């Protein structure tokens, strides 16, 4: 993400006639994109990265015009995104561990009337009871 944002700033500071900058700012002159889900392009991914880093895509040019400030805000943004990701990961892991440690007690248990065996589902109990009818 850091390299992606770094390259973005570098490209924005290029003269307008340079090919990478022209490709970055390209738009469809004719035609339209069909309805429904589109494949994510490089610019879509850039917008996602900018949002994750807490950087405003609207003021991108002014932020990127000064290299030193841009580099600093990129580093801070990526650190912020990493921190958010780590918090989310830890919370998810903790939630998973809690779920594994305490099984759901609200779950209904189906008990066989013949042998007292506990089944997790009604269809499981039905399937089990068929084994009693075989003899
Ligand atoms: Zn049984």
CSV table of N, CA, C and O in Angstrom, one decimal, residues 19-101:
chain,number,residue,atom,x,y,z
A,19,UNK,N,3.6,9.8,-20.1
A,19,UNK,CA,2.7,8.7,-20.3
A,19,UNK,C,2.0,8.1,-19.0
A,19,UNK,O,0.8,7.9,-19.0
A,20,UNK,N,2.8,7.8,-18.0
A,20,UNK,CA,2.2,7.3,-16.7
A,20,UNK,C,1.1,8.2,-16.2
A,20,UNK,O,0.1,7.7,-15.8
A,21,UNK,N,1.4,9.5,-16.2
A,21,UNK,CA,0.4,10.5,-15.7
A,21,UNK,C,-0.9,10.5,-16.6
A,21,UNK,O,-2.0,10.5,-16.1
A,22,UNK,N,-0.6,10.4,-17.9
A,22,UNK,CA,-1.8,10.4,-18.8
A,22,UNK,C,-2.6,9.2,-18.6
A,22,UNK,O,-3.9,9.2,-18.7
A,23,UNK,N,-2.0,8.0,-18.4
A,23,UNK,CA,-2.7,6.8,-18.2
A,23,UNK,C,-3.5,6.8,-16.9
A,23,UNK,O,-4.6,6.4,-16.8
A,24,UNK,N,-2.8,7.4,-15.8
A,24,UNK,CA,-3.5,7.6,-14.5
A,24,UNK,C,-4.8,8.4,-14.6
A,24,UNK,O,-5.8,8.1,-14.0
A,25,UNK,N,-4.8,9.5,-15.4
A,25,UNK,CA,-5.9,10.4,-15.5
A,25,UNK,C,-6.8,10.0,-16.7
A,25,UNK,O,-7.7,10.8,-17.0
A,26,UNK,N,-6.7,8.9,-17.3
A,26,UNK,CA,-7.5,8.6,-18.5
A,26,UNK,C,-8.9,8.4,-18.1
A,26,UNK,O,-9.2,8.0,-16.9
A,27,UNK,N,-9.8,8.6,-19.0
A,27,UNK,CA,-11.3,8.4,-18.8
A,27,UNK,C,-11.9,8.0,-20.2
A,27,UNK,O,-11.3,8.3,-21.2
A,28,UNK,N,-12.9,7.3,-20.1
A,28,UNK,CA,-13.6,6.8,-21.3
A,28,UNK,C,-14.2,8.0,-22.0
A,28,UNK,O,-15.0,8.8,-21.4
A,29,UNK,N,-13.9,8.3,-23.3
A,29,UNK,CA,-14.5,9.4,-24.0
A,29,UNK,C,-15.8,9.0,-24.6
A,29,UNK,O,-16.8,9.7,-24.6
A,30,UNK,N,-15.8,7.8,-25.1
A,30,UNK,CA,-17.1,7.2,-25.7
A,30,UNK,C,-17.4,5.9,-24.9
A,30,UNK,O,-16.6,5.4,-24.3
A,31,UNK,N,-18.7,5.5,-25.1
A,31,UNK,CA,-19.1,4.2,-24.6
A,31,UNK,C,-19.5,4.4,-23.1
A,31,UNK,O,-19.5,5.5,-22.5
A,32,UNK,N,-19.8,3.3,-22.5
A,32,UNK,CA,-20.3,3.3,-21.2
A,32,UNK,C,-19.9,1.9,-20.5
A,32,UNK,O,-19.7,1.0,-21.3
A,33,UNK,N,-19.9,1.9,-19.2
A,33,UNK,CA,-19.7,0.7,-18.5
A,33,UNK,C,-21.0,0.0,-18.3
A,33,UNK,O,-22.0,0.7,-17.9
A,34,UNK,N,-21.1,-1.3,-18.4
A,34,UNK,CA,-22.4,-2.0,-18.3
A,34,UNK,C,-22.8,-2.0,-16.8
A,34,UNK,O,-21.9,-1.9,-15.9
A,35,UNK,N,-24.1,-2.2,-16.6
A,35,UNK,CA,-24.6,-2.2,-15.2
A,35,UNK,C,-24.1,-3.5,-14.5
A,35,UNK,O,-23.8,-4.5,-15.2
A,36,UNK,N,-24.1,-3.5,-13.2
A,36,UNK,CA,-23.6,-4.6,-12.5
A,36,UNK,C,-22.2,-4.5,-12.0
A,36,UNK,O,-21.6,-3.4,-12.1
A,37,UNK,N,-21.7,-5.5,-11.4
A,37,UNK,CA,-20.4,-5.4,-10.8
A,37,UNK,C,-19.3,-5.3,-11.8
A,37,UNK,O,-19.2,-6.1,-12.7
A,38,UNK,N,-18.5,-4.3,-11.6
A,38,UNK,CA,-17.3,-4.2,-12.5
A,38,UNK,C,-16.1,-4.7,-11.9
A,38,UNK,O,-16.0,-4.8,-10.6
A,39,UNK,N,-15.1,-5.1,-12.7
A,39,UNK,CA,-13.8,-5.5,-12.1
A,39,UNK,C,-13.2,-4.3,-11.6
A,39,UNK,O,-13.3,-3.2,-12.2
A,40,UNK,N,-12.5,-4.5,-10.5
A,40,UNK,CA,-11.8,-3.3,-9.9
A,40,UNK,C,-10.6,-3.0,-10.7
A,40,UNK,O,-9.7,-3.8,-10.9
A,41,UNK,N,-10.5,-1.7,-11.0
A,41,UNK,CA,-9.3,-1.2,-11.7
A,41,UNK,C,-8.3,-0.7,-10.8
A,41,UNK,O,-8.5,-0.7,-9.5
A,42,UNK,N,-7.1,-0.3,-11.3
A,42,UNK,CA,-6.1,0.3,-10.4
A,42,UNK,C,-6.6,1.5,-9.6
A,42,UNK,O,-6.3,1.6,-8.4
A,43,UNK,N,-7.3,2.4,-10.3
A,43,UNK,CA,-7.8,3.6,-9.6
A,43,UNK,C,-8.8,3.3,-8.5
A,43,UNK,O,-8.8,3.9,-7.5
A,44,UNK,N,-9.6,2.3,-8.8
A,44,UNK,CA,-10.6,1.8,-7.7
A,44,UNK,C,-9.8,1.4,-6.5
A,44,UNK,O,-10.2,1.7,-5.4
A,45,UNK,N,-8.8,0.6,-6.7
A,45,UNK,CA,-8.0,0.1,-5.6
A,45,UNK,C,-7.3,1.2,-4.9
A,45,UNK,O,-7.2,1.2,-3.7
A,46,UNK,N,-6.8,2.2,-5.7
A,46,UNK,CA,-6.2,3.4,-5.1
A,46,UNK,C,-7.1,4.1,-4.1
A,46,UNK,O,-6.8,4.5,-3.0
A,47,UNK,N,-8.4,4.3,-4.6
A,47,UNK,CA,-9.4,4.9,-3.7
A,47,UNK,C,-9.6,4.2,-2.4
A,47,UNK,O,-9.7,4.8,-1.4
A,48,UNK,N,-9.7,2.8,-2.5
A,48,UNK,CA,-9.9,2.0,-1.3
A,48,UNK,C,-8.7,2.2,-0.4
A,48,UNK,O,-8.9,2.4,0.8
A,49,UNK,N,-7.5,2.2,-1.0
A,49,UNK,CA,-6.3,2.4,-0.1
A,49,UNK,C,-6.3,3.7,0.5
A,49,UNK,O,-5.9,3.8,1.7
A,50,UNK,N,-6.6,4.8,-0.2
A,50,UNK,CA,-6.6,6.1,0.3
A,50,UNK,C,-7.6,6.2,1.5
A,50,UNK,O,-7.3,6.8,2.5
A,51,UNK,N,-8.8,5.6,1.3
A,51,UNK,CA,-9.8,5.6,2.4
A,51,UNK,C,-9.3,4.9,3.6
A,51,UNK,O,-9.5,5.3,4.7
A,52,UNK,N,-8.7,3.7,3.4
A,52,UNK,CA,-8.1,3.0,4.5
A,52,UNK,C,-7.1,3.8,5.3
A,52,UNK,O,-7.0,3.6,6.5
A,53,UNK,N,-6.3,4.6,4.6
A,53,UNK,CA,-5.3,5.4,5.2
A,53,UNK,C,-5.8,6.7,5.8
A,53,UNK,O,-5.0,7.5,6.3
A,54,UNK,N,-7.1,7.0,5.6
A,54,UNK,CA,-7.6,8.2,6.1
A,54,UNK,C,-7.2,9.4,5.3
A,54,UNK,O,-7.2,10.5,5.8
A,55,UNK,N,-6.9,9.2,4.0
A,55,UNK,CA,-6.5,10.3,3.2
A,55,UNK,C,-7.7,10.6,2.3
A,55,UNK,O,-8.4,9.7,1.8
A,56,UNK,N,-7.9,11.9,2.0
A,56,UNK,CA,-9.1,12.4,1.2
A,56,UNK,C,-8.7,12.3,-0.3
A,56,UNK,O,-7.8,13.0,-0.7
A,57,UNK,N,-9.4,11.5,-1.1
A,57,UNK,CA,-9.1,11.4,-2.5
A,57,UNK,C,-9.4,12.7,-3.2
A,57,UNK,O,-8.8,13.0,-4.3
A,58,UNK,N,-10.3,13.6,-2.7
A,58,UNK,CA,-10.6,14.8,-3.3
A,58,UNK,C,-9.5,15.8,-3.3
A,58,UNK,O,-9.3,16.6,-4.3
A,59,UNK,N,-8.7,15.8,-2.3
A,59,UNK,CA,-7.6,16.8,-2.2
A,59,UNK,C,-6.2,16.1,-2.5
A,59,UNK,O,-5.2,16.5,-1.9
A,60,UNK,N,-6.3,15.1,-3.3
A,60,UNK,CA,-5.1,14.3,-3.6
A,60,UNK,C,-4.0,15.2,-4.2
A,60,UNK,O,-2.8,15.1,-3.8
A,61,UNK,N,-4.3,16.0,-5.2
A,61,UNK,CA,-3.3,16.8,-6.0
A,61,UNK,C,-2.5,17.7,-5.0
A,61,UNK,O,-1.3,17.8,-5.1
A,62,UNK,N,-3.3,18.4,-4.2
A,62,UNK,CA,-2.6,19.4,-3.3
A,62,UNK,C,-1.8,18.7,-2.3
A,62,UNK,O,-0.7,19.2,-2.0
A,63,UNK,N,-2.2,17.5,-1.8
A,63,UNK,CA,-1.4,16.8,-0.8
A,63,UNK,C,-0.1,16.2,-1.5
A,63,UNK,O,0.9,16.2,-0.9
A,64,UNK,N,-0.3,15.7,-2.7
A,64,UNK,CA,0.8,15.1,-3.3
A,64,UNK,C,1.8,16.0,-4.0
A,64,UNK,O,3.0,15.6,-4.3
A,65,UNK,N,1.5,17.3,-4.1
A,65,UNK,CA,2.4,18.3,-4.7
A,65,UNK,C,3.7,18.5,-3.9
A,65,UNK,O,4.7,18.7,-4.5
A,66,UNK,N,3.6,18.4,-2.6
A,66,UNK,CA,4.8,18.5,-1.8
A,66,UNK,C,5.3,17.1,-1.4
A,66,UNK,O,4.6,16.4,-0.7
A,67,UNK,N,6.4,16.7,-1.9
A,67,UNK,CA,6.9,15.3,-1.8
A,67,UNK,C,7.1,14.9,-0.3
A,67,UNK,O,6.6,13.8,0.1
A,68,UNK,N,7.7,15.8,0.5
A,68,UNK,CA,8.0,15.5,1.9
A,68,UNK,C,6.7,15.2,2.7
A,68,UNK,O,6.6,14.3,3.4
A,69,UNK,N,5.8,16.2,2.5
A,69,UNK,CA,4.5,16.0,3.2
A,69,UNK,C,3.7,14.8,2.8
A,69,UNK,O,3.1,14.1,3.6
A,70,UNK,N,3.8,14.5,1.5
A,70,UNK,CA,3.1,13.4,0.9
A,70,UNK,C,3.6,12.1,1.5
A,70,UNK,O,2.9,11.2,2.0
A,71,UNK,N,5.0,12.0,1.6
A,71,UNK,CA,5.6,10.8,2.1
A,71,UNK,C,5.2,10.6,3.6
A,71,UNK,O,4.9,9.5,4.0
A,72,UNK,N,5.2,11.7,4.3
A,72,UNK,CA,4.9,11.6,5.7
A,72,UNK,C,3.5,11.1,5.9
A,72,UNK,O,3.2,10.2,6.7
A,73,UNK,N,2.5,11.8,5.2
A,73,UNK,CA,1.1,11.4,5.3
A,73,UNK,C,0.9,10.0,4.8
A,73,UNK,O,0.0,9.3,5.4
A,74,UNK,N,1.6,9.5,3.8
A,74,UNK,CA,1.5,8.1,3.4
A,74,UNK,C,2.0,7.1,4.5
A,74,UNK,O,1.3,6.2,4.8
A,75,UNK,N,3.1,7.4,5.1
A,75,UNK,CA,3.6,6.6,6.2
A,75,UNK,C,2.6,6.5,7.4
A,75,UNK,O,2.3,5.5,7.9
A,76,UNK,N,2.1,7.7,7.7
A,76,UNK,CA,1.2,7.8,8.9
A,76,UNK,C,-0.1,7.0,8.5
A,76,UNK,O,-0.7,6.3,9.3
A,77,UNK,N,-0.6,7.2,7.3
A,77,UNK,CA,-1.8,6.6,6.8
A,77,UNK,C,-1.7,5.1,6.8
A,77,UNK,O,-2.6,4.4,7.3
A,78,UNK,N,-0.6,4.6,6.3
A,78,UNK,CA,-0.4,3.1,6.3
A,78,UNK,C,-0.2,2.6,7.7
A,78,UNK,O,-0.8,1.5,8.0
A,79,UNK,N,0.4,3.3,8.6
A,79,UNK,CA,0.5,2.8,10.0
A,79,UNK,C,-0.9,2.8,10.6
A,79,UNK,O,-1.2,1.8,11.3
A,80,UNK,N,-1.7,3.8,10.3
A,80,UNK,CA,-3.1,3.8,10.8
A,80,UNK,C,-3.9,2.6,10.3
A,80,UNK,O,-4.6,1.9,11.0
A,81,UNK,N,-3.7,2.4,9.0
A,81,UNK,CA,-4.5,1.2,8.4
A,81,UNK,C,-4.0,-0.1,9.0
A,81,UNK,O,-4.8,-1.0,9.2
A,82,UNK,N,-2.7,-0.2,9.2
A,82,UNK,CA,-2.2,-1.4,9.8
A,82,UNK,C,-2.7,-1.6,11.2
A,82,UNK,O,-3.1,-2.7,11.6
A,83,UNK,N,-2.8,-0.5,12.0
A,83,UNK,CA,-3.3,-0.6,13.3
A,83,UNK,C,-4.7,-1.0,13.4
A,83,UNK,O,-5.1,-1.9,14.1
A,84,UNK,N,-5.5,-0.4,12.5
A,84,UNK,CA,-6.9,-0.7,12.4
A,84,UNK,C,-7.1,-2.2,12.0
A,84,UNK,O,-7.9,-2.9,12.6
A,85,UNK,N,-6.3,-2.7,11.0
A,85,UNK,CA,-6.4,-4.1,10.6
A,85,UNK,C,-6.1,-5.0,11.8
A,85,UNK,O,-6.7,-6.0,12.0
A,86,UNK,N,-5.0,-4.7,12.5
A,86,UNK,CA,-4.6,-5.5,13.6
A,86,UNK,C,-5.6,-5.6,14.7
A,86,UNK,O,-5.9,-6.7,15.3
A,87,UNK,N,-6.2,-4.4,15.0
A,87,UNK,CA,-7.3,-4.4,16.0
A,87,UNK,C,-8.5,-5.3,15.6
A,87,UNK,O,-9.0,-6.1,16.4
A,88,UNK,N,-8.8,-5.2,14.3
A,88,UNK,CA,-9.9,-6.0,13.8
A,88,UNK,C,-9.6,-7.5,13.8
A,88,UNK,O,-10.5,-8.3,14.2
A,89,UNK,N,-8.4,-7.8,13.5
A,89,UNK,CA,-7.9,-9.2,13.5
A,89,UNK,C,-8.0,-9.8,14.9
A,89,UNK,O,-8.5,-10.9,15.1
A,90,UNK,N,-7.5,-9.0,15.9
A,90,UNK,CA,-7.4,-9.5,17.3
A,90,UNK,C,-8.9,-9.7,17.8
A,90,UNK,O,-9.2,-10.7,18.4
A,91,UNK,N,-9.7,-8.7,17.5
A,91,UNK,CA,-11.1,-8.8,17.9
A,91,UNK,C,-11.8,-10.0,17.3
A,91,UNK,O,-12.5,-10.7,18.0
A,92,UNK,N,-11.5,-10.3,16.0
A,92,UNK,CA,-12.1,-11.4,15.4
A,92,UNK,C,-11.6,-12.7,16.0
A,92,UNK,O,-12.4,-13.7,16.2
A,93,UNK,N,-10.3,-12.8,16.2
A,93,UNK,CA,-9.7,-14.0,16.8
A,93,UNK,C,-10.3,-14.2,18.2
A,93,UNK,O,-10.6,-15.4,18.6
A,94,UNK,N,-10.4,-13.1,19.0
A,94,UNK,CA,-11.0,-13.2,20.4
A,94,UNK,C,-12.4,-13.8,20.3
A,94,UNK,O,-12.8,-14.7,21.1
A,95,UNK,N,-13.2,-13.2,19.4
A,95,UNK,CA,-14.6,-13.7,19.2
A,95,UNK,C,-14.7,-15.2,18.9
A,95,UNK,O,-15.5,-15.9,19.4
A,96,UNK,N,-13.7,-15.6,18.0
A,96,UNK,CA,-13.7,-17.0,17.6
A,96,UNK,C,-13.4,-17.9,18.8
A,96,UNK,O,-14.0,-18.9,19.0
A,97,UNK,N,-12.4,-17.5,19.6
A,97,UNK,CA,-12.0,-18.3,20.8
A,97,UNK,C,-13.1,-18.4,21.8
A,97,UNK,O,-13.3,-19.4,22.4
A,98,UNK,N,-13.8,-17.3,22.0
A,98,UNK,CA,-14.9,-17.3,23.0
A,98,UNK,C,-16.0,-18.2,22.5
A,98,UNK,O,-16.6,-19.0,23.3
A,99,UNK,N,-16.3,-18.2,21.2
A,99,UNK,CA,-17.3,-19.1,20.6
A,99,UNK,C,-16.9,-20.6,20.8
A,99,UNK,O,-17.7,-21.4,21.1
A,100,UNK,N,-15.6,-20.8,20.6
A,100,UNK,CA,-15.1,-22.2,20.7
A,100,UNK,C,-15.1,-22.7,22.2
A,100,UNK,O,-15.4,-23.9,22.4
A,101,UNK,N,-14.8,-21.8,23.1
A,101,UNK,CA,-14.7,-22.2,24.5
A,101,UNK,C,-16.1,-22.4,25.1
A,101,UNK,O,-16.2,-23.4,25.9
